[in-house]
GROMACS .gro file of C-alpha atoms in nm:
model
   74
    1MET     CA    1   1.796  -1.041   2.007
    2CYS     CA    2   1.834  -0.971   1.642
    3ASN     CA    3   2.090  -0.916   1.373
    4ARG     CA    4   2.176  -0.545   1.346
    5GLU     CA    5   2.216  -0.557   0.970
    6ASN     CA    6   1.882  -0.710   0.875
    7SER     CA    7   1.681  -0.698   1.203
    8GLU     CA    8   1.621  -1.072   1.182
    9VAL     CA    9   1.556  -1.236   1.519
   10PHE     CA   10   1.806  -1.515   1.558
   11TYR     CA   11   1.664  -1.686   1.866
   12GLU     CA   12   1.310  -1.642   1.994
   13GLY     CA   13   1.372  -1.827   2.322
   14LEU     CA   14   1.647  -1.600   2.452
   15GLU     CA   15   1.548  -1.382   2.742
   16PHE     CA   16   1.736  -1.155   2.981
   17ILE     CA   17   1.652  -1.098   3.345
   18TYR     CA   18   1.810  -0.802   3.520
   19ILE     CA   19   1.849  -0.800   3.896
   20GLU     CA   20   1.929  -0.480   4.080
   21LEU     CA   21   2.124  -0.585   4.386
   22LEU     CA   22   2.062  -0.251   4.555
   23PHE     CA   23   1.700  -0.357   4.597
   24PHE     CA   24   1.786  -0.695   4.750
   25VAL     CA   25   1.748  -0.630   5.122
   26LYS     CA   26   1.703  -0.973   5.277
   27THR     CA   27   1.917  -1.051   5.579
   28LEU     CA   28   2.090  -1.378   5.664
   29SER     CA   29   1.791  -1.489   5.867
   30GLY     CA   30   1.553  -1.409   5.579
   31MET     CA   31   1.717  -1.628   5.316
   32GLU     CA   32   1.492  -1.914   5.206
   33THR     CA   33   1.610  -2.027   4.863
   34ASP     CA   34   1.941  -2.072   4.685
   35LEU     CA   35   1.856  -1.767   4.474
   36ASP     CA   36   1.829  -1.565   4.797
   37ARG     CA   37   2.167  -1.699   4.905
   38TRP     CA   38   2.332  -1.615   4.571
   39LEU     CA   39   2.192  -1.262   4.568
   40PHE     CA   40   2.296  -1.209   4.930
   41LEU     CA   41   2.643  -1.335   4.842
   42PHE     CA   42   2.681  -1.109   4.537
   43ARG     CA   43   2.567  -0.807   4.735
   44ASN     CA   44   2.770  -0.871   5.050
   45ILE     CA   45   3.078  -1.080   4.970
   46SER     CA   46   3.315  -0.788   5.015
   47THR     CA   47   3.193  -0.731   5.371
   48LEU     CA   48   3.184  -1.093   5.492
   49ASP     CA   49   3.465  -1.237   5.703
   50SER     CA   50   3.360  -1.599   5.666
   51ILE     CA   51   3.094  -1.817   5.508
   52PRO     CA   52   2.756  -1.763   5.677
   53GLU     CA   53   2.602  -2.062   5.851
   54ALA     CA   54   2.305  -2.059   5.610
   55MET     CA   55   2.547  -2.131   5.321
   56GLN     CA   56   2.768  -2.391   5.486
   57ASP     CA   57   2.551  -2.688   5.385
   58ASN     CA   58   2.610  -2.631   5.013
   59PRO     CA   59   2.955  -2.720   4.871
   60VAL     CA   60   2.911  -2.470   4.587
   61PHE     CA   61   2.901  -2.180   4.832
   62GLU     CA   62   3.199  -2.322   5.018
   63ARG     CA   63   3.392  -2.325   4.691
   64VAL     CA   64   3.293  -1.966   4.616
   65PHE     CA   65   3.429  -1.858   4.953
   66GLU     CA   66   3.751  -2.054   4.901
   67ASN     CA   67   3.801  -1.876   4.568
   68ALA     CA   68   3.708  -1.538   4.717
   69GLU     CA   69   3.972  -1.585   4.986
   70TYR     CA   70   4.224  -1.675   4.718
   71VAL     CA   71   4.162  -1.357   4.521
   72LYS     CA   72   4.139  -1.151   4.841
   73LEU     CA   73   3.773  -1.061   4.821
   74LEU     CA   74   3.728  -1.170   5.183
   0.00000   0.00000   0.00000
């Protein structure tokens, strides 16, 4: 990233990673890492009725589902 006025780079260590959720096709049984779980959640939260069993052991995911229910995403 750089300053538009003088093209000076203001932070060399900054990097962006783009993830296209359309290409994330793992199923519940295929999730192995927390990243898999997060991507599955972002892609499918609007279609889930409850927290999947694979996510129940992590309190962070439980909190996400509590908040999603509150804002009517589930």
